[in-house]
PDB file of C-alpha atoms in Angstrom:
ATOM      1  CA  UNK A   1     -12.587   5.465   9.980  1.00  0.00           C
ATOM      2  CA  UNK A   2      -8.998   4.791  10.189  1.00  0.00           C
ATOM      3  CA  UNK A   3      -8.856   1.202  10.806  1.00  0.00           C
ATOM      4  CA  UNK A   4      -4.908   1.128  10.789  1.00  0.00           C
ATOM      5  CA  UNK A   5      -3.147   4.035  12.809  1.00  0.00           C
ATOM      6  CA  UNK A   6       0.580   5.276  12.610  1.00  0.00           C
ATOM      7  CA  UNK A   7       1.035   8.083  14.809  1.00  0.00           C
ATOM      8  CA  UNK A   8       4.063   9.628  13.659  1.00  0.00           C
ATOM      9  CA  UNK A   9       4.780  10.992  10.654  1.00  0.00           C
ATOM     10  CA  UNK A  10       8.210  10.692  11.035  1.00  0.00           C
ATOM     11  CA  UNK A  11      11.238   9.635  13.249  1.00  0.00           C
ATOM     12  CA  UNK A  12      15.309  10.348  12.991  1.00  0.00           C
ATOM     13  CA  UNK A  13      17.776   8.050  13.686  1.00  0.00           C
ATOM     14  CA  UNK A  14      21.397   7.437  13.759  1.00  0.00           C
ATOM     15  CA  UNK A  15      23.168   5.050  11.480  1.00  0.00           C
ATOM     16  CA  UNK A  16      23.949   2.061  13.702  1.00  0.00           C
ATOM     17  CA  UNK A  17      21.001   2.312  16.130  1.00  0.00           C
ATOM     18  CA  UNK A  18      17.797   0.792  16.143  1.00  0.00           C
ATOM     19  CA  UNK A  19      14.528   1.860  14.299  1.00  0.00           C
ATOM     20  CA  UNK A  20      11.052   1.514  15.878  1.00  0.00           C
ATOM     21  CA  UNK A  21       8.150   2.127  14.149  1.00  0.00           C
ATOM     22  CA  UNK A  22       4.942   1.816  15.577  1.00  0.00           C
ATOM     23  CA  UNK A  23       1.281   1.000  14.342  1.00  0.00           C
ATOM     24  CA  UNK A  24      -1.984   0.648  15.938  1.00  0.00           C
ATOM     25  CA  UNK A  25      -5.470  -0.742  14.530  1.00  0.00           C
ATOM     26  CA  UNK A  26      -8.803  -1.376  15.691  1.00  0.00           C
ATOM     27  CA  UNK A  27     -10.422  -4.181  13.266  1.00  0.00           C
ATOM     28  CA  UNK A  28     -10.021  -7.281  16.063  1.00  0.00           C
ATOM     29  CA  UNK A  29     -10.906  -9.320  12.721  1.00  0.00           C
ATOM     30  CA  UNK A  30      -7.554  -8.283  11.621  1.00  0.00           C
ATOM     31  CA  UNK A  31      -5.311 -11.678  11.487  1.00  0.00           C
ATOM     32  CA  UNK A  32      -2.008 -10.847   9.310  1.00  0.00           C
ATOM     33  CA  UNK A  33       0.044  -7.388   9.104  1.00  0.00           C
ATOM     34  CA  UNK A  34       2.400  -6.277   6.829  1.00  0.00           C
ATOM     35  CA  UNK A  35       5.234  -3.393   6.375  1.00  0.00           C
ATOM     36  CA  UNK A  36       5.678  -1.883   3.506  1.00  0.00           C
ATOM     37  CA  UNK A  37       8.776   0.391   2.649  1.00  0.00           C
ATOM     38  CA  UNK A  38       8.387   3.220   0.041  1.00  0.00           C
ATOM     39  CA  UNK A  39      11.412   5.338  -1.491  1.00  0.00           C
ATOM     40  CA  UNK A  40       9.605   8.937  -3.125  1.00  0.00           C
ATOM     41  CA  UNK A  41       8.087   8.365  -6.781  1.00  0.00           C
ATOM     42  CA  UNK A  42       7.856   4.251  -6.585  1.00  0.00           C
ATOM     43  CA  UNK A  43       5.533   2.230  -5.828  1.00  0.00           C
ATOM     44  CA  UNK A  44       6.043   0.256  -1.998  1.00  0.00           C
ATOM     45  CA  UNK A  45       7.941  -2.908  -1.611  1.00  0.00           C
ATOM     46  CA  UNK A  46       6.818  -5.469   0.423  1.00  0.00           C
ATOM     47  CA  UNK A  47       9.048  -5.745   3.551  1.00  0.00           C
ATOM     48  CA  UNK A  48       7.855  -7.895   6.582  1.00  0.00           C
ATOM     49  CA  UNK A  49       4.486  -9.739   7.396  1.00  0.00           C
ATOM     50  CA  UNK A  50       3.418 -11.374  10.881  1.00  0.00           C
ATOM     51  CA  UNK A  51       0.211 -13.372  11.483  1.00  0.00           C
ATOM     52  CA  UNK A  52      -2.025 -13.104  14.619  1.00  0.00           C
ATOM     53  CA  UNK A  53      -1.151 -16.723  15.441  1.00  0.00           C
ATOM     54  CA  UNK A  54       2.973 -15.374  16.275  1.00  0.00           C
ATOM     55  CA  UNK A  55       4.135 -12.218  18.283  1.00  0.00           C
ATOM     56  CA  UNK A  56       7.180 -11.962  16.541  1.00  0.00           C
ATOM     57  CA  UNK A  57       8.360 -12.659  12.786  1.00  0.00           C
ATOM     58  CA  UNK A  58      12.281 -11.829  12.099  1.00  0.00           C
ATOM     59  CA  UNK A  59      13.970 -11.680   8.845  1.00  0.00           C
ATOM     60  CA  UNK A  60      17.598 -10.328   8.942  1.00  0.00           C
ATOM     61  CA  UNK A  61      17.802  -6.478  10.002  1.00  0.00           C
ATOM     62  CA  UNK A  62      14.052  -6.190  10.251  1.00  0.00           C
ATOM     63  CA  UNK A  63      11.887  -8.143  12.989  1.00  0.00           C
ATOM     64  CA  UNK A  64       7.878  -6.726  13.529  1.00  0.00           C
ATOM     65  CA  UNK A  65       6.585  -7.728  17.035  1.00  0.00           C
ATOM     66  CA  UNK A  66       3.041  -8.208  17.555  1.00  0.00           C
ATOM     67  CA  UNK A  67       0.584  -7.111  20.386  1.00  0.00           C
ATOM     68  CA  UNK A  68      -2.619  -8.660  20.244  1.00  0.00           C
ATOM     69  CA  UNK A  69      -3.996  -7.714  23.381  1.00  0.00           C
ATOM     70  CA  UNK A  70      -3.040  -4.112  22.517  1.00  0.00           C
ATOM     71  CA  UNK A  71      -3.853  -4.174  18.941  1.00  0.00           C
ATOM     72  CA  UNK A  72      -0.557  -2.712  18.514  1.00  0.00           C
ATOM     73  CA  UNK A  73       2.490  -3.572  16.603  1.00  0.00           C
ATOM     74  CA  UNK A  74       6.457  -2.627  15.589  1.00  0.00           C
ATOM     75  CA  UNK A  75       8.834  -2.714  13.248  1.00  0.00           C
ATOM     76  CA  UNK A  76      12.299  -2.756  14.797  1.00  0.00           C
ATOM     77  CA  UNK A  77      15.398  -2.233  12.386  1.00  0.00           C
ATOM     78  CA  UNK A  78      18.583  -2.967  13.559  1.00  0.00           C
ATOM     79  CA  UNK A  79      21.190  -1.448  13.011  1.00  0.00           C
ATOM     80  CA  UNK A  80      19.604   1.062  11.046  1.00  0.00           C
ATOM     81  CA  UNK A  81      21.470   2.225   7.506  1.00  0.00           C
ATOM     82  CA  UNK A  82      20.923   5.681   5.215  1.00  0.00           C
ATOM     83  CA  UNK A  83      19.406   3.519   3.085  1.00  0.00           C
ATOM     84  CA  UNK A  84      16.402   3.014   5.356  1.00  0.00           C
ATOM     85  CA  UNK A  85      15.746   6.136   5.151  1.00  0.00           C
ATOM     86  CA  UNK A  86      12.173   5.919   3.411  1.00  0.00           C
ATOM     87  CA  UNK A  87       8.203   6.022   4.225  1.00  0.00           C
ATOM     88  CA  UNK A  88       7.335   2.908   6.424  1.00  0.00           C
ATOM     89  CA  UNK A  89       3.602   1.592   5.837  1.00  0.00           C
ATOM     90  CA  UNK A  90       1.957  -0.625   8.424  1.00  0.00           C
ATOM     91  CA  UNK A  91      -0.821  -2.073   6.682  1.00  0.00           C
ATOM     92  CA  UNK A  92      -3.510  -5.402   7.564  1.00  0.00           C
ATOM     93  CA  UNK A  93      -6.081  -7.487   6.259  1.00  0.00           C
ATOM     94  CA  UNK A  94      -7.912 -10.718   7.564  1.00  0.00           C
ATOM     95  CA  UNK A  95      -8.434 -13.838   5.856  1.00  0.00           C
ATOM     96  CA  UNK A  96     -10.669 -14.193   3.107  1.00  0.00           C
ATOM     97  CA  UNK A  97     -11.008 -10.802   3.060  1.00  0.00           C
ATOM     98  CA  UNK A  98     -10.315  -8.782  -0.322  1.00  0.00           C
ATOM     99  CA  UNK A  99      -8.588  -6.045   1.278  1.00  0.00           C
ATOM    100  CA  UNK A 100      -5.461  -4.336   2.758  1.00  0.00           C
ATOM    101  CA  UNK A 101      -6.194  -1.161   4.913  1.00  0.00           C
ATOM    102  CA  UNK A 102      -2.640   0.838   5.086  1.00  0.00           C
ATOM    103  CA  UNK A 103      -1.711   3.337   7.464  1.00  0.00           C
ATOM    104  CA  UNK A 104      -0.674   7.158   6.772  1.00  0.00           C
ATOM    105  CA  UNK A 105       2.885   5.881   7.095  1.00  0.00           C
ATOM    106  CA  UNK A 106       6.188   7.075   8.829  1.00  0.00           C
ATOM    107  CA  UNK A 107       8.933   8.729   7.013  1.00  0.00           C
ATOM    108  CA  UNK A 108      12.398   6.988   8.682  1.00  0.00           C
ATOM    109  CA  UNK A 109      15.651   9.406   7.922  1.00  0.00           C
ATOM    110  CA  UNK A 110      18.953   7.401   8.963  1.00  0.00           C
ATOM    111  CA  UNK A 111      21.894   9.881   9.393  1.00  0.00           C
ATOM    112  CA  UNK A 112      25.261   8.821   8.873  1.00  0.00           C
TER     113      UNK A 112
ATOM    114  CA  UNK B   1       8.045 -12.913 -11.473  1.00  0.00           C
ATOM    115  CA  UNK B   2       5.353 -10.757 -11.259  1.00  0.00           C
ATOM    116  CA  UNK B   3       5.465  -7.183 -12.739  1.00  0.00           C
ATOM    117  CA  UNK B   4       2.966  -4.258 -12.838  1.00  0.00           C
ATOM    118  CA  UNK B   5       3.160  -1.589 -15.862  1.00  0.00           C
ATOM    119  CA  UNK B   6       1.337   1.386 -15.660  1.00  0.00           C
ATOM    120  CA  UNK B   7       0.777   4.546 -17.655  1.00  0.00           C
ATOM    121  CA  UNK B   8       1.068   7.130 -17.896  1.00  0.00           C
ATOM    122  CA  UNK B   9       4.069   7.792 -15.357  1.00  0.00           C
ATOM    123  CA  UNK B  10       2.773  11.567 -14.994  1.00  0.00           C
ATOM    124  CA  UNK B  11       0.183  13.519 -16.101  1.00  0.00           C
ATOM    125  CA  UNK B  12      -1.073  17.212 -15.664  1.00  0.00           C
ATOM    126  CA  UNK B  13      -4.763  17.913 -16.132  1.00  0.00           C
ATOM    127  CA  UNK B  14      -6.864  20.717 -16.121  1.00  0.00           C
ATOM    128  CA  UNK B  15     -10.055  20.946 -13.997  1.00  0.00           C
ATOM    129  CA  UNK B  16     -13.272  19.318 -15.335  1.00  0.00           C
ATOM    130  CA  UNK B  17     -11.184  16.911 -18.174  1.00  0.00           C
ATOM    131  CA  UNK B  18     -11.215  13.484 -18.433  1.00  0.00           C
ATOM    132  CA  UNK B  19      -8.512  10.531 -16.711  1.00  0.00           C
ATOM    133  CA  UNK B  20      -7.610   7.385 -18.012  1.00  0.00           C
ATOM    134  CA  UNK B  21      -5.238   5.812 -16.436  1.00  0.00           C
ATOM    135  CA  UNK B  22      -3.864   2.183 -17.484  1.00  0.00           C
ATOM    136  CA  UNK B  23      -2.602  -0.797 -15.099  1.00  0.00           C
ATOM    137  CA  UNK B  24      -1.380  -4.422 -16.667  1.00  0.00           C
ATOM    138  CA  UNK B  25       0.216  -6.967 -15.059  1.00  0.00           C
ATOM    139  CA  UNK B  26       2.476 -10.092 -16.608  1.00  0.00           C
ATOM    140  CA  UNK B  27       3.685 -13.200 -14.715  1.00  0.00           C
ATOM    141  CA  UNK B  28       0.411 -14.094 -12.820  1.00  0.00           C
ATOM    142  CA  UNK B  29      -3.498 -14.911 -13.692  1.00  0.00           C
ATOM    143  CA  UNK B  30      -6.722 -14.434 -12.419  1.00  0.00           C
ATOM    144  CA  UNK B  31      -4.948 -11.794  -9.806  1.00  0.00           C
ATOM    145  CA  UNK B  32      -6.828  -9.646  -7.463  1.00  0.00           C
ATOM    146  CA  UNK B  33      -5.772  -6.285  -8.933  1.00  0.00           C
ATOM    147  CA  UNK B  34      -6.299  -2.641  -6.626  1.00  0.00           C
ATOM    148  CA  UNK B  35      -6.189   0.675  -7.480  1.00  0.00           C
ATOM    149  CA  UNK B  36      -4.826   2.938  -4.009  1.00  0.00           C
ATOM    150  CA  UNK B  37      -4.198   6.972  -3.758  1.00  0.00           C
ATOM    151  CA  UNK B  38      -1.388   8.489  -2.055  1.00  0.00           C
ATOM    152  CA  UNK B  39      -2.559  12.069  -1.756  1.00  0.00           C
ATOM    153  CA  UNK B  40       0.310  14.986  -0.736  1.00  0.00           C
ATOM    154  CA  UNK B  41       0.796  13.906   2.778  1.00  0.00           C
ATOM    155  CA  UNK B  42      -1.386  11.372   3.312  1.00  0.00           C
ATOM    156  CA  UNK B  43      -1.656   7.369   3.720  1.00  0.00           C
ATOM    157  CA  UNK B  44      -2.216   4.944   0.566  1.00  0.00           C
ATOM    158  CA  UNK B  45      -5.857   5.399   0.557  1.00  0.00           C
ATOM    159  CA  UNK B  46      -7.985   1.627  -1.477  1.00  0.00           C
ATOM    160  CA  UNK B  47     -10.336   3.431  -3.756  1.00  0.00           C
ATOM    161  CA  UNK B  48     -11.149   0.075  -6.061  1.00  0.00           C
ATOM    162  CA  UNK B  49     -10.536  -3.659  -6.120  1.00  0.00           C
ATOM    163  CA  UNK B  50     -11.235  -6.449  -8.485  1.00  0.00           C
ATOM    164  CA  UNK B  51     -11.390  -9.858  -8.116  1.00  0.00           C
ATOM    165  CA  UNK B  52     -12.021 -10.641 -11.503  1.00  0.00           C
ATOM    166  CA  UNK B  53     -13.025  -9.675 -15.414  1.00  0.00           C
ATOM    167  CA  UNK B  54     -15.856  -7.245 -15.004  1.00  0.00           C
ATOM    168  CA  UNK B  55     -16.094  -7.267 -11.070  1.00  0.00           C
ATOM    169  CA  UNK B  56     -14.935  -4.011  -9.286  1.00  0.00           C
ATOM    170  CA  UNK B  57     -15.542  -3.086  -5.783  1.00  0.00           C
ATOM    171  CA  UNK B  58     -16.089   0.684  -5.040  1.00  0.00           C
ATOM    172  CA  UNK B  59     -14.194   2.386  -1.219  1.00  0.00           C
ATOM    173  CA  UNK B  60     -14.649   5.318  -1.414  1.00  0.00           C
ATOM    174  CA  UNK B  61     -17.865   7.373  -2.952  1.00  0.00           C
ATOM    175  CA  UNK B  62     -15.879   9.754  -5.263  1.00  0.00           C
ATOM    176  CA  UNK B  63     -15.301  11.339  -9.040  1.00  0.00           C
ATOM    177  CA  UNK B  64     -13.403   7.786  -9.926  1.00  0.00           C
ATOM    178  CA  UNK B  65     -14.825   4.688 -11.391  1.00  0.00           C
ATOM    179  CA  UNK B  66     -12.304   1.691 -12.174  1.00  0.00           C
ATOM    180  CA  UNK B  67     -12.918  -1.197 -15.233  1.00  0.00           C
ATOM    181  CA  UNK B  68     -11.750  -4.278 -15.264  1.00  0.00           C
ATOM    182  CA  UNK B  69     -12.092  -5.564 -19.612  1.00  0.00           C
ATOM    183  CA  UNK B  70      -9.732  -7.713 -19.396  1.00  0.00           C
ATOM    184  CA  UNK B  71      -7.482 -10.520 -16.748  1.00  0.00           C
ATOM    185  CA  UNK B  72      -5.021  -8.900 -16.519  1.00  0.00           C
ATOM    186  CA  UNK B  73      -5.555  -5.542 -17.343  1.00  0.00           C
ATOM    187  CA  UNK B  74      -7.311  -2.657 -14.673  1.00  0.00           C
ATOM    188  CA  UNK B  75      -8.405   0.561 -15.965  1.00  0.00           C
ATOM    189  CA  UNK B  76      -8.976   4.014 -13.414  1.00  0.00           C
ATOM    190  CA  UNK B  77     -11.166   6.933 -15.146  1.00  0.00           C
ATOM    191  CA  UNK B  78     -12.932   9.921 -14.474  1.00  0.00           C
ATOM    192  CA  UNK B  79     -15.439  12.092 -16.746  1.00  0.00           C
ATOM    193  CA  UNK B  80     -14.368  15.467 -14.726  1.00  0.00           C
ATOM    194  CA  UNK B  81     -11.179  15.820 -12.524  1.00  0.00           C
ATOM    195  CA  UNK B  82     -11.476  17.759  -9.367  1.00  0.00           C
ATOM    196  CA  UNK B  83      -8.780  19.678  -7.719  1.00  0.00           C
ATOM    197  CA  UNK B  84      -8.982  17.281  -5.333  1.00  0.00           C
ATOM    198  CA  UNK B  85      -7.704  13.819  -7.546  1.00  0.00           C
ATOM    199  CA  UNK B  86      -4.790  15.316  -7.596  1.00  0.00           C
ATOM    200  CA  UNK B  87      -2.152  12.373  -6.174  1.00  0.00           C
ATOM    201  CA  UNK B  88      -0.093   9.546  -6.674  1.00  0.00           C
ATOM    202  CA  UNK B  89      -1.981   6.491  -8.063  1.00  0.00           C
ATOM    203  CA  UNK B  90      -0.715   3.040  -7.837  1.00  0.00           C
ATOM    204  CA  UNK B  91      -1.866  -0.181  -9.066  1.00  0.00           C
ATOM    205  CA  UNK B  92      -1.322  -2.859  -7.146  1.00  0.00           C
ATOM    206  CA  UNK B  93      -1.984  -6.872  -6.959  1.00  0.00           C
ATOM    207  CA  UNK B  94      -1.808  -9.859  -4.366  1.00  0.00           C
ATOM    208  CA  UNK B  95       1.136 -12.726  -4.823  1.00  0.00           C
ATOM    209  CA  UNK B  96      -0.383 -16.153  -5.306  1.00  0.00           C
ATOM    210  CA  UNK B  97      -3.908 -17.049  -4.819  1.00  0.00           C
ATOM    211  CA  UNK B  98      -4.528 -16.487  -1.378  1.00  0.00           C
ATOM    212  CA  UNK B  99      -4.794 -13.079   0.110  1.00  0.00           C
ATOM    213  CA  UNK B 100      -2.295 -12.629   2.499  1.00  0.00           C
ATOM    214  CA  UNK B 101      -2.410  -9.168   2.441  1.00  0.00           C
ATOM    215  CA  UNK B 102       1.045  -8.833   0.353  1.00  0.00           C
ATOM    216  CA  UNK B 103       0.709  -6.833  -2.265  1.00  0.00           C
ATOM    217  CA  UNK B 104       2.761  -6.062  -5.281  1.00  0.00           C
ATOM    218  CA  UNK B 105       2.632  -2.647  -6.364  1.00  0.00           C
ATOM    219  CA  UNK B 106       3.328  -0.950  -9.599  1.00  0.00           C
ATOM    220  CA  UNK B 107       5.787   2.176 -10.007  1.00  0.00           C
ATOM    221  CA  UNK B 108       2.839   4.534 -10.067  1.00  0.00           C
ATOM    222  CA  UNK B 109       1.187   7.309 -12.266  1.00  0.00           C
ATOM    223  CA  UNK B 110       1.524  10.805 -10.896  1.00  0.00           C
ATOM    224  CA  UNK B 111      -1.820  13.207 -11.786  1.00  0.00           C
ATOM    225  CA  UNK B 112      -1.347  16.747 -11.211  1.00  0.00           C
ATOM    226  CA  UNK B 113      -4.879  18.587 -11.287  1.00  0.00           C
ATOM    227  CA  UNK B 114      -4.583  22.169 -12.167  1.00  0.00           C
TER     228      UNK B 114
END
C-alpha cells in the first residue's frame, strides 16, 4: 500500500529554470511532509518540511506548496543549479505517530 | 550535532550467510532510531523502528530482525540472506524529541547478495 506516491521517476531541467516535483498520498491522518534530497551512495539530507496547518513553507531556492484538498503536494526549486541534480524524496508522517512513509523518489538532472 | 555511524560501508554476501549490520548515534539520547531499505530502483522502504532499549517495531514480514541493546546503538541481522536483501541500508533517527517526521540519516551500508 503505497501511502506516499511520486509519479515520476525522473525529470530534466535547465540550469536557471524552475524545478517541480510532485507527490501524492492517501493517509488523510497525514499532518506534516517533508523533502528529502539524496546524492548516490549517502544517506538523504533533510531539505524542506510543511505542516497541514500552512499551504506553503519557503526557505531560499526551495518552497513546497501544499494541497490538502487534493492530498497533493510540490517542491518548486528556483532557479534550479547542477548541483540539484539528485533523488528528491517526498516523505510524511502524522503526529504522535512513530513513522515516516517515503515515496519511490524523483531523480532531478540540472543541465548547464 | 547529531551524527549517525554505521558499518560496515559495503559488504558482499553469499546466499544463505549471516548479516550484521551496526548503527550508533552520538550527540542525542533516548532517540527514535529506524532502519529503511533502498532497493535498486526503488523508494526508501521502513523495515524497523525503535523507540527505545529493547523495543523494536517490525514493517515489513521479511528475513530481517533489528535489536536495540543499547540507547544509542541499533543493530539489523539476518540468519540467511536472500537474493532479495540485496540493497542500500540506512540508519536513520528523528531530531529532538518530538516526531516531526525529520529524520537524520546515516551514510549507509551497501549489501550485495550474491
Amino acid at each position: 500500500d503505497q501511502q506516499v506516491k511520486q509519479n515520476s521517476p525522473s525529470l530534466s531541467v535547465q540550469e536557471g529554470r524552475i524545478s517541480i516535483l510532485n507527490c501524492d498520498y492517501t493517509n488523510s491522518m497525514f499532518d506534516y511532509f517533508l523533502w528529502y534530497k539524496k546524492y548516490p551512495a549517502e544517506g538523504p539530507t533533510f531539505l524542506i518540511s510543511i505542516s497541514s496547518i500552512k499551504d506553503k513553507n519557503e526557505d531560499g531556492r526551495f518552497t513546497v506548496f501544499l494541497n490538502k484538498s487534493a492530498k497533493h503536494l510540490s517542491l518548486h526549486i528556483v532557479p534550479s543549479q547542477p548541483g540539484d541534480s539528485a533523488v528528491y524524496f517526498c516523505a510524511a508522517g502524522y503526529t504522535g505517530g512513530f513513522k515516516t512513509i517515503f515515496g519511490a523518489g524523483t531523480r532531478l538532472f540540472v543541465k548547464a | 550535532s547529531q551524527t549517525i555511524h554505521q558499518w560496515p560501508a559495503t559488504l558482499v554476501q553469499p546466499v544463505g550467510s549471516p548479516l550484521s549490520l551496526e548503527c550508533t548515534v552520538e550527540g542525542t539520547s533516548n532517540p527514535n532510531l529506524y532502519w529503511y531499505r533502498q532497493a535498486a530502483g526503488r523508494g526508501l522502504q521502513l523495515l524497523f523502528y525503535s523507540v527505545g532499549i529493547g523495543q523494536i517495531s517490525s514493517e515489513v514480514p521479511q528475513n530481517l530482525s533489528a535489536s536495540r541493546p543499547q540507547d544509542r546503538q541499533f543493530i539489523l541481522s539476518s540468519k540467511k540472506l536472500l537474493l532479495s536483501d540485496s540493497g542500500f541500508y540506512l540508519c536513520a533517527s528523528h531530531r529532538g524529541s518530538f516526531n516531526t517526521g525529520e529524520l537524520f540519516f546515516g551514510e549507509g551500508s551497501r549489501l550485495t547478495v550474491l
